[in-house]
Short mmCIF file of C-alpha atoms in Angstrom, two decimals:
data_model
loop_
_atom_site.label_atom_id
_atom_site.label_comp_id
_atom_site.label_asym_id
_atom_site.label_seq_id
_atom_site.Cartn_x
_atom_site.Cartn_y
_atom_site.Cartn_z
CA MET A 216 -37.94 -6.06 61.48
CA ALA A 217 -35.04 -5.32 59.13
CA LEU A 218 -33.13 -2.11 59.74
CA PRO A 219 -33.21 0.55 57.01
CA LEU A 220 -29.41 0.90 56.76
CA THR A 221 -26.47 -1.43 57.29
CA ALA A 222 -23.31 -0.24 59.02
CA ARG A 223 -21.42 -0.41 55.71
CA GLU A 224 -24.08 1.70 54.01
CA ALA A 225 -23.94 4.28 56.79
CA ARG A 226 -20.16 4.55 56.36
CA VAL A 227 -20.51 4.91 52.60
CA ILE A 228 -23.20 7.60 52.86
CA ARG A 229 -21.16 9.67 55.29
CA ALA A 230 -17.97 9.30 53.25
CA LEU A 231 -19.70 10.32 50.02
CA SER A 232 -21.28 13.35 51.70
CA GLU A 233 -17.85 14.44 52.95
CA HIS A 234 -15.75 13.70 49.85
CA ARG A 235 -18.40 14.28 47.12
CA ARG A 236 -16.85 11.80 44.70
CA VAL A 237 -17.14 8.03 44.62
CA ALA A 238 -13.43 7.54 43.95
CA THR A 239 -12.39 9.72 46.90
CA ALA A 240 -14.96 8.15 49.21
CA ALA A 241 -13.74 4.67 48.23
CA GLU A 242 -10.14 5.67 48.96
CA ALA A 243 -11.14 7.04 52.38
CA LEU A 244 -12.94 3.78 53.20
CA ALA A 245 -10.14 1.59 51.78
CA THR A 246 -12.59 -0.16 49.47
CA SER A 247 -13.46 -0.23 45.77
CA GLN A 248 -15.54 2.27 43.85
CA SER A 249 -17.91 -0.51 42.82
CA SER A 250 -18.41 -1.42 46.47
CA VAL A 251 -19.29 2.18 47.31
CA SER A 252 -21.70 2.44 44.37
CA ARG A 253 -23.33 -0.88 45.23
CA ALA A 254 -23.79 0.04 48.90
CA LEU A 255 -25.35 3.37 47.92
CA SER A 256 -27.74 1.72 45.43
CA GLU A 257 -28.81 -0.83 48.02
CA ALA A 258 -29.45 1.87 50.63
CA GLU A 259 -31.49 3.97 48.20
CA ALA A 260 -33.53 0.92 47.16
CA ARG A 261 -34.29 -0.02 50.75
CA LEU A 262 -35.19 3.53 51.78
CA GLY A 263 -37.08 4.24 48.56
CA VAL A 264 -35.45 7.66 48.04
CA ALA A 265 -32.57 9.13 46.04
CA LEU A 266 -29.83 10.18 48.46
CA PHE A 267 -27.41 11.97 46.12
CA GLN A 268 -27.51 13.86 42.84
CA ARG A 269 -24.93 15.35 40.57
CA GLY A 270 -24.00 18.86 41.66
CA TRP A 271 -21.52 21.68 41.20
CA THR A 272 -19.03 20.14 43.65
CA GLY A 273 -19.65 16.48 42.78
CA SER A 274 -22.24 14.23 44.40
CA GLU A 275 -24.52 16.37 46.55
CA PRO A 276 -27.13 15.07 49.01
CA THR A 277 -30.72 15.54 47.98
CA ALA A 278 -33.15 17.17 50.43
CA LEU A 279 -34.09 13.73 51.76
CA GLY A 280 -30.48 12.64 51.50
CA ASP A 281 -29.61 15.38 53.98
CA VAL A 282 -31.87 13.68 56.53
CA VAL A 283 -30.08 10.36 56.03
CA VAL A 284 -26.61 11.94 56.02
CA ASP A 285 -27.39 13.66 59.32
CA HIS A 286 -28.49 10.32 60.80
CA CYS A 287 -25.36 8.53 59.57
CA GLN A 288 -23.12 11.29 60.87
CA ARG A 289 -24.71 11.18 64.31
CA ILE A 290 -24.63 7.37 64.54
CA LEU A 291 -21.03 7.03 63.39
CA SER A 292 -19.80 9.91 65.56
CA ASP A 293 -21.40 8.23 68.57
CA LEU A 294 -19.74 4.95 67.59
CA GLU A 295 -16.33 6.61 67.24
CA THR A 296 -16.65 8.31 70.63
CA VAL A 297 -17.48 5.04 72.38
CA ALA A 298 -14.69 3.24 70.53
CA ALA A 299 -12.15 5.88 71.56
CA ASP A 300 -13.21 5.48 75.18
CA LEU A 301 -12.77 1.71 75.00
CA SER A 302 -9.24 1.49 73.65
CA ASP A 303 -6.43 3.06 71.66
CA SER A 304 -7.24 0.72 68.78
CA ALA A 305 -10.50 2.60 68.27
CA PRO A 306 -10.40 2.86 64.45
CA ARG A 307 -10.96 -0.87 64.02
CA LEU A 308 -14.37 -0.79 65.65
CA PRO A 309 -15.95 2.06 63.59
CA ALA A 310 -14.38 0.77 60.37
CA LEU A 311 -15.28 -2.93 60.72
CA VAL A 312 -18.26 -3.36 63.05
CA GLN A 313 -21.59 -4.59 61.67
CA TRP A 314 -24.94 -4.05 63.35
CA ARG A 315 -25.23 -7.81 64.00
CA HIS A 316 -22.15 -7.62 66.21
CA LEU A 317 -23.66 -4.96 68.46
CA GLN A 318 -27.11 -6.54 68.38
CA ALA A 319 -25.68 -9.87 69.55
CA LEU A 320 -23.66 -8.22 72.31
CA ALA A 321 -26.66 -6.25 73.58
CA ALA A 322 -28.72 -9.46 73.70
CA VAL A 323 -26.01 -11.23 75.71
CA VAL A 324 -25.87 -8.29 78.14
CA ARG A 325 -29.65 -8.52 78.61
CA ASN A 326 -29.82 -12.31 78.92
CA GLY A 327 -26.51 -13.23 80.54
CA SER A 328 -25.51 -15.95 78.09
CA ALA A 329 -24.94 -16.59 74.40
CA GLN A 330 -27.55 -19.36 74.41
CA ALA A 331 -30.29 -17.12 75.79
CA ALA A 332 -29.29 -14.32 73.42
CA ALA A 333 -29.54 -16.73 70.47
CA ARG A 334 -33.08 -17.70 71.50
CA GLU A 335 -34.14 -14.04 71.75
CA LEU A 336 -32.74 -13.15 68.33
CA GLY A 337 -33.72 -16.39 66.57
CA LEU A 338 -30.10 -17.20 65.79
CA THR A 339 -27.77 -20.08 66.57
CA GLN A 340 -25.45 -19.97 69.56
CA PRO A 341 -22.37 -20.27 67.29
CA ALA A 342 -23.53 -17.13 65.45
CA ILE A 343 -23.70 -15.20 68.72
CA SER A 344 -20.33 -16.52 69.82
CA GLN A 345 -18.76 -15.54 66.49
CA ALA A 346 -20.17 -12.02 66.81
CA LEU A 347 -18.62 -11.71 70.27
CA ARG A 348 -15.27 -12.97 68.99
CA ASP A 349 -15.37 -10.43 66.17
CA LEU A 350 -16.06 -7.62 68.61
CA GLY A 351 -13.26 -8.83 70.85
CA GLY A 352 -10.89 -8.32 67.94
CA PHE A 353 -12.02 -4.72 67.46
CA VAL A 354 -11.40 -3.47 71.02
CA THR A 355 -8.58 -4.01 73.50
CA PRO A 356 -10.23 -4.64 76.90
CA PRO A 357 -12.30 -7.82 77.40
CA LEU A 358 -16.06 -7.37 77.15
CA PHE A 359 -17.27 -10.30 79.31
CA ARG A 360 -16.08 -12.45 82.18
CA ARG A 361 -17.05 -16.08 81.98
CA HIS A 362 -18.66 -17.80 84.97
CA ALA A 363 -20.50 -21.06 85.57
CA SER A 364 -23.89 -19.85 84.42
CA GLY A 365 -22.90 -17.67 81.48
CA LEU A 366 -21.22 -14.37 80.70
CA ALA A 367 -20.92 -11.40 83.06
CA PRO A 368 -20.73 -8.05 81.17
CA LEU A 369 -17.74 -5.81 81.85
CA PRO A 370 -17.84 -2.01 81.43
CA GLY A 371 -17.00 -2.15 77.73
CA ALA A 372 -19.94 -4.48 77.06
CA TYR A 373 -22.32 -2.17 78.89
CA ALA A 374 -21.03 0.79 76.87
CA LEU A 375 -21.50 -1.04 73.55
CA ALA A 376 -24.95 -2.31 74.56
CA ALA A 377 -26.06 1.23 75.38
CA LEU A 378 -24.55 2.39 72.08
CA TRP A 379 -26.57 -0.22 70.20
CA ASP A 380 -29.78 0.94 71.90
CA ARG A 381 -29.14 4.46 70.63
CA ILE A 382 -28.20 3.30 67.13
CA GLU A 383 -31.24 1.05 66.80
CA THR A 384 -33.55 3.82 67.98
CA ASP A 385 -32.07 6.24 65.44
CA LEU A 386 -32.27 3.72 62.60
CA ARG A 387 -35.87 2.73 63.26
CA ALA A 388 -36.90 6.39 63.38
CA LEU A 389 -35.42 7.08 59.94
CA PRO A 390 -38.36 5.95 57.72
CA ARG A 391 -40.78 8.10 59.71
CA LEU A 392 -38.48 11.12 59.45
CA LEU A 393 -38.13 10.63 55.69
CA GLU A 394 -41.90 10.42 55.33
CA GLN A 395 -42.32 13.66 57.27
CA ALA A 396 -39.59 15.37 55.26
CA SER A 397 -41.16 14.32 51.95
CA MET A 398 -44.43 16.09 52.79
CA GLY A 399 -44.69 19.36 50.91
CA LEU A 400 -42.24 20.64 48.34
CA SER A 401 -38.76 19.12 48.42
CA GLY A 402 -35.80 18.71 46.10
CA ARG A 403 -32.81 20.77 45.03
CA VAL A 404 -32.63 24.19 43.44
CA ALA A 405 -29.08 25.00 42.30
CA VAL A 406 -28.94 28.50 40.83
CA GLY A 407 -26.08 29.84 38.74
CA MET A 408 -25.73 33.57 39.39
CA MET A 409 -24.23 36.03 36.94
CA PRO A 410 -23.62 39.61 38.08
CA PHE A 411 -26.61 41.96 37.68
CA SER A 412 -27.96 44.78 39.80
CA GLY A 413 -30.77 42.66 41.26
CA GLN A 414 -28.41 39.86 42.30
CA ALA A 415 -29.31 40.25 45.97
CA LYS A 416 -32.91 39.41 45.09
CA VAL A 417 -31.82 35.81 44.41
CA MET A 418 -30.77 35.46 48.04
CA ALA A 419 -33.99 37.15 49.14
CA ALA A 420 -35.96 34.61 47.08
CA PHE A 421 -33.98 31.84 48.78
CA GLY A 422 -35.03 33.28 52.12
CA ASP A 423 -38.68 33.28 51.06
CA LEU A 424 -38.41 29.65 49.94
CA THR A 425 -36.85 28.47 53.19
CA ARG A 426 -39.83 29.84 55.08
CA ALA A 427 -42.45 28.42 52.71
CA HIS A 428 -40.71 25.11 51.90
CA PRO A 429 -38.22 24.12 54.63
CA ASN A 430 -37.42 20.79 52.91
CA LEU A 431 -35.92 22.43 49.82
CA ARG A 432 -32.15 22.27 49.34
CA LEU A 433 -30.97 25.65 47.99
CA ILE A 434 -27.58 26.24 46.37
CA GLY A 435 -26.22 29.48 44.89
CA VAL A 436 -23.31 29.20 42.44
CA PRO A 437 -21.70 32.46 41.23
CA GLY A 438 -19.72 32.28 38.01
CA ASN A 439 -19.24 33.46 34.46
CA TYR A 440 -21.70 32.60 31.71
CA THR A 441 -19.53 30.00 29.96
CA ALA A 442 -18.81 28.01 33.13
CA LEU A 443 -22.43 28.18 34.28
CA CYS A 444 -23.72 27.03 30.87
CA GLU A 445 -21.43 24.01 31.00
CA ALA A 446 -22.69 23.25 34.51
CA LEU A 447 -26.28 23.57 33.28
CA LYS A 448 -25.60 21.16 30.42
CA ARG A 449 -24.23 18.64 32.94
CA ARG A 450 -27.24 19.31 35.21
CA GLU A 451 -24.96 20.35 38.04
CA ILE A 452 -27.16 23.42 38.34
CA ASP A 453 -30.85 23.81 37.49
CA VAL A 454 -31.11 27.38 36.23
CA ILE A 455 -29.00 30.48 35.51
CA VAL A 456 -30.09 33.97 36.56
CA GLY A 457 -28.66 37.06 34.87
CA LEU A 458 -28.54 39.06 31.66
CA LEU A 459 -30.15 37.16 28.78
CA ARG A 460 -28.43 36.57 25.44
CA SER A 461 -31.66 36.74 23.40
CA PRO A 462 -31.59 34.21 21.87
CA ALA A 463 -29.80 31.62 23.99
CA PRO A 464 -26.58 30.58 22.20
CA PHE A 465 -26.89 26.82 22.92
CA PRO A 466 -29.43 24.34 21.50
CA GLY A 467 -31.96 23.22 24.07
CA PHE A 468 -31.58 26.30 26.28
CA VAL A 469 -34.70 28.32 27.07
CA GLU A 470 -34.63 31.95 28.25
CA GLU A 471 -37.45 33.42 30.36
CA PRO A 472 -37.33 37.22 30.79
CA LEU A 473 -38.17 38.60 34.24
CA TYR A 474 -37.56 42.35 33.96
CA ASP A 475 -35.41 44.92 32.12
CA GLU A 476 -32.28 46.81 33.11
CA ARG A 477 -30.37 49.51 31.24
CA PHE A 478 -26.68 49.72 30.48
CA THR A 479 -25.28 52.61 32.49
CA LEU A 480 -21.90 54.32 32.87
CA VAL A 481 -20.78 54.70 36.48
CA ALA A 482 -17.69 56.16 38.19
CA ARG A 483 -16.78 57.18 41.70
CA ARG A 484 -18.52 60.39 42.80
CA ASP A 485 -15.35 62.55 42.77
CA HIS A 486 -14.05 61.22 39.43
CA PRO A 487 -12.90 64.01 37.03
CA VAL A 488 -15.15 62.62 34.30
CA HIS A 489 -18.10 64.31 36.02
CA ASP A 490 -16.54 67.79 35.83
CA THR A 491 -17.01 68.56 32.09
CA PRO A 492 -19.46 67.53 29.35
CA VAL A 493 -18.80 63.92 28.40
CA THR A 494 -18.15 62.93 24.78
CA ILE A 495 -17.17 59.63 23.22
CA ASP A 496 -13.59 60.95 22.97
CA THR A 497 -13.65 61.68 26.71
CA LEU A 498 -14.77 58.12 27.34
CA ALA A 499 -12.15 56.65 25.03
CA ARG A 500 -9.41 58.19 27.22
CA GLN A 501 -10.66 56.57 30.42
CA SER A 502 -9.63 53.38 32.14
CA TRP A 503 -12.51 50.91 32.16
CA VAL A 504 -14.14 48.16 34.11
CA VAL A 505 -15.96 46.07 31.51
CA ALA A 506 -17.05 42.45 31.47
CA PRO A 507 -14.99 39.96 29.38
CA HIS A 508 -15.39 39.23 25.68
CA GLY A 509 -18.45 37.19 24.76
CA THR A 510 -20.74 38.77 27.34
CA PRO A 511 -23.70 41.03 26.45
CA VAL A 512 -22.07 43.90 28.35
CA ARG A 513 -18.82 43.63 26.38
CA ARG A 514 -20.58 43.30 23.03
CA TYR A 515 -22.71 46.36 23.75
CA PHE A 516 -19.65 48.31 24.95
CA GLU A 517 -17.71 47.66 21.74
CA THR A 518 -20.76 48.31 19.54
CA VAL A 519 -21.39 51.72 21.11
CA PHE A 520 -17.78 52.86 20.68
CA ARG A 521 -17.70 51.77 17.04
CA ARG A 522 -21.09 53.32 16.25
CA LEU A 523 -19.86 56.63 17.68
CA GLY A 524 -16.58 56.52 15.75
CA ALA A 525 -14.15 55.53 18.53
CA VAL A 526 -11.88 52.56 19.22
CA PRO A 527 -13.10 50.43 22.14
CA PRO A 528 -10.59 50.28 25.05
CA ALA A 529 -9.21 46.82 25.75
CA GLN A 530 -9.62 46.47 29.53
CA SER A 531 -11.88 43.88 31.07
CA TYR A 532 -12.76 42.70 34.55
CA GLU A 533 -14.54 39.45 35.30
CA ILE A 534 -16.88 40.11 38.23
CA TRP A 535 -18.43 37.45 40.45
CA SER A 536 -20.90 39.73 42.19
CA PHE A 537 -22.36 43.11 41.45
CA ALA A 538 -21.19 44.42 44.82
CA ASP A 539 -17.60 43.48 43.86
CA ALA A 540 -17.86 45.52 40.67
CA GLU A 541 -19.18 48.59 42.46
CA GLN A 542 -16.44 48.34 45.08
CA MET A 543 -13.77 48.19 42.39
CA ILE A 544 -15.19 51.34 40.79
CA ALA A 545 -15.21 53.14 44.14
CA ASP A 546 -11.57 52.16 44.79
CA SER A 547 -10.18 52.98 41.33
CA ASP A 548 -9.95 55.67 38.68
CA SER A 549 -11.93 53.53 36.23
CA VAL A 550 -15.29 54.11 34.61
CA ALA A 551 -17.56 51.08 34.42
CA LEU A 552 -20.31 49.90 32.14
CA LEU A 553 -22.87 48.04 34.22
CA SER A 554 -26.59 47.41 33.96
CA TYR A 555 -29.10 48.84 36.43
CA SER A 556 -32.83 48.93 36.88
CA ASP A 557 -34.40 52.31 37.61
CA GLU A 558 -34.85 51.23 41.24
CA THR A 559 -31.29 50.07 41.82
CA LEU A 560 -29.88 53.13 40.04
CA ALA A 561 -31.97 55.38 42.31
CA GLU A 562 -30.41 53.56 45.28
CA LEU A 563 -26.85 53.80 43.92
CA ARG A 564 -24.31 53.82 46.76
CA PRO A 565 -23.36 57.40 47.72
CA ASP A 566 -19.70 57.15 46.70
CA LEU A 567 -20.68 56.36 43.11
CA LYS A 568 -22.36 58.51 40.46
CA ARG A 569 -23.87 57.93 37.03
CA VAL A 570 -21.79 59.40 34.21
CA ALA A 571 -23.91 61.87 32.25
CA PHE A 572 -23.76 60.25 28.84
CA ASP A 573 -26.82 58.92 27.00
CA LEU A 574 -26.20 55.43 25.67
CA PRO A 575 -28.19 54.34 22.61
CA ASP A 576 -30.42 51.23 22.72
CA ALA A 577 -29.32 50.52 26.29
CA GLY A 578 -32.12 48.16 27.36
CA ILE A 579 -31.24 44.57 28.34
CA SER A 580 -33.42 41.78 29.77
CA VAL A 581 -32.68 39.90 32.98
CA GLY A 582 -34.17 36.45 33.39
CA LEU A 583 -33.77 32.72 33.76
CA THR A 584 -31.92 30.33 31.48
CA ARG A 585 -32.67 26.61 31.80
CA LEU A 586 -32.75 23.40 29.82
CA GLY A 587 -35.98 23.32 27.86
CA GLU A 588 -36.53 19.65 27.01
CA ALA A 589 -39.18 19.30 29.73
CA SER A 590 -41.18 21.35 32.21
CA PRO A 591 -39.04 22.51 35.13
CA PRO A 592 -39.32 20.50 38.35
CA PRO A 593 -41.73 21.90 40.97
CA ALA A 594 -38.84 23.10 43.14
CA VAL A 595 -37.35 25.12 40.27
CA SER A 596 -40.78 26.53 39.41
CA ALA A 597 -41.21 27.58 43.04
CA PHE A 598 -37.86 29.40 42.92
CA ALA A 599 -38.80 31.14 39.66
CA GLN A 600 -42.05 32.33 41.22
CA ALA A 601 -40.34 33.52 44.38
CA LEU A 602 -37.73 35.41 42.37
CA ALA A 603 -40.37 36.93 40.06
CA THR A 604 -42.27 38.15 43.12
CA ARG A 605 -39.13 39.74 44.56
CA LEU A 606 -38.20 41.31 41.22
CA ALA A 607 -41.70 42.71 40.67
CA ARG A 608 -40.72 45.67 42.84
CA ILE A 609 -37.80 46.36 40.51
CA ALA A 610 -39.96 46.18 37.41
CA SER A 611 -42.73 48.35 38.95
CA PRO A 612 -41.31 50.49 41.75
CA GLU A 613 -44.68 52.15 42.36
CA GLY A 614 -46.48 48.83 42.66
#
C-alpha cells in the first residue's frame, strides 16, 4: 500500500510550517519555490485535505494541516536524532533520504540479503543494492558486513531499520487520524481585535469554542482598523470585532451589531479634574488619550468639542488592547475618551474614575465586520454565536 507522504513532502510541510512563506521554505531546503509548491500540492491531493491557508503571518496550517505538521515534525526529528547518533555527517541523511532507502534497508535486515529483500518488496536486486549504496553515502560508518550467505547488519543498520518501523507506523496512521480530526466542526477562525471594553470576551469565546470544537484553529490578531481591514480583504483574517463604522467604509464589507457601548470620559481616581464641576473649557485644557484620526472614537471626540464651541486637542494614542489604554490612564495625567458598556463601567478598575461630564449622543455599536459576498463558514458562524452568548451578559446584565 502506498504511503500517504513522501520524505520530500514531509520536509516541505515542516519547512513551510516553520518559515510560513514558500520562498523562505525553499531557501531553507536548498530547492526551488516551484518544487516546494509542487510537493505541497501532491501531498494535499494524496491526503485529500488542504494543509495550509493564507494567514496573518503567511501560510498557516489548517486544523487538519496541524495534524500533518505534527506528524512530519515528529518523524523528521526522530530521523535527525538517529542520524546524529550515526555520524558527524548527519545532515546528509535527513536532507536526502527517501523512504525507499529505509524500506530497502529494513527488508535486508529482516531477510539477510539483498536478493531476499527484493523478493519481499517486489523489487529487483539492483534496486535494493542501489538503495543501500545511497544510504552508505549519507552516513559514515558501514551498515552491513558481507559474508558468504549475504549481508550481516551492523549497529547502524539496526538503528535505521528500527527508525523505519517507527516512520512507517506513523505514516500509515495518518489517514485514520485525519478522518478522526475531520469529525465535527473544524477549520480556522482568525479574528482581528480592535480595542473595546468587552475585548476579553473574545478570548472567553475562544475558550468556549475549544471545549465544544477541539479541532478548530483559533487565532487572535490585535491591530488598528486600517491594518485589519486590509488583512480582511486579503482573507488573512476572517472577521473583525470592535466598534462599528455604521456603515462599513469598504465595498463588500458587512457589519453585524452585537451590543452597544457608550463613549465615556475616564481619568485616574485622584486626578484634579474630579475636584470641580467639569466644563468643555476644563476639558480643553487637559492632556488626552484619544484614538487616532479616522476612528469612530476620534471622530466623536472632535465632533463633541466643536459642537460645544471648543478646539479639539491634538493628542492621540493608538491602543492595541483596552487594558493597555486603562493602564496608560492610571499612569498619566491624561483624560481618556473610551467606550464602555454599563457592565464594564460598573466594574471599572478602582484606580480609575468616570469624569462627571455628560456627552451628547454617546452610543456606539460593537459588532462583527466580515466580507459579505457569501455566508460565513461554519467555523466563523460558531465563533459569532459563542461571542454573542458571552456578550449577552454585557447587553443584559440582569439576564
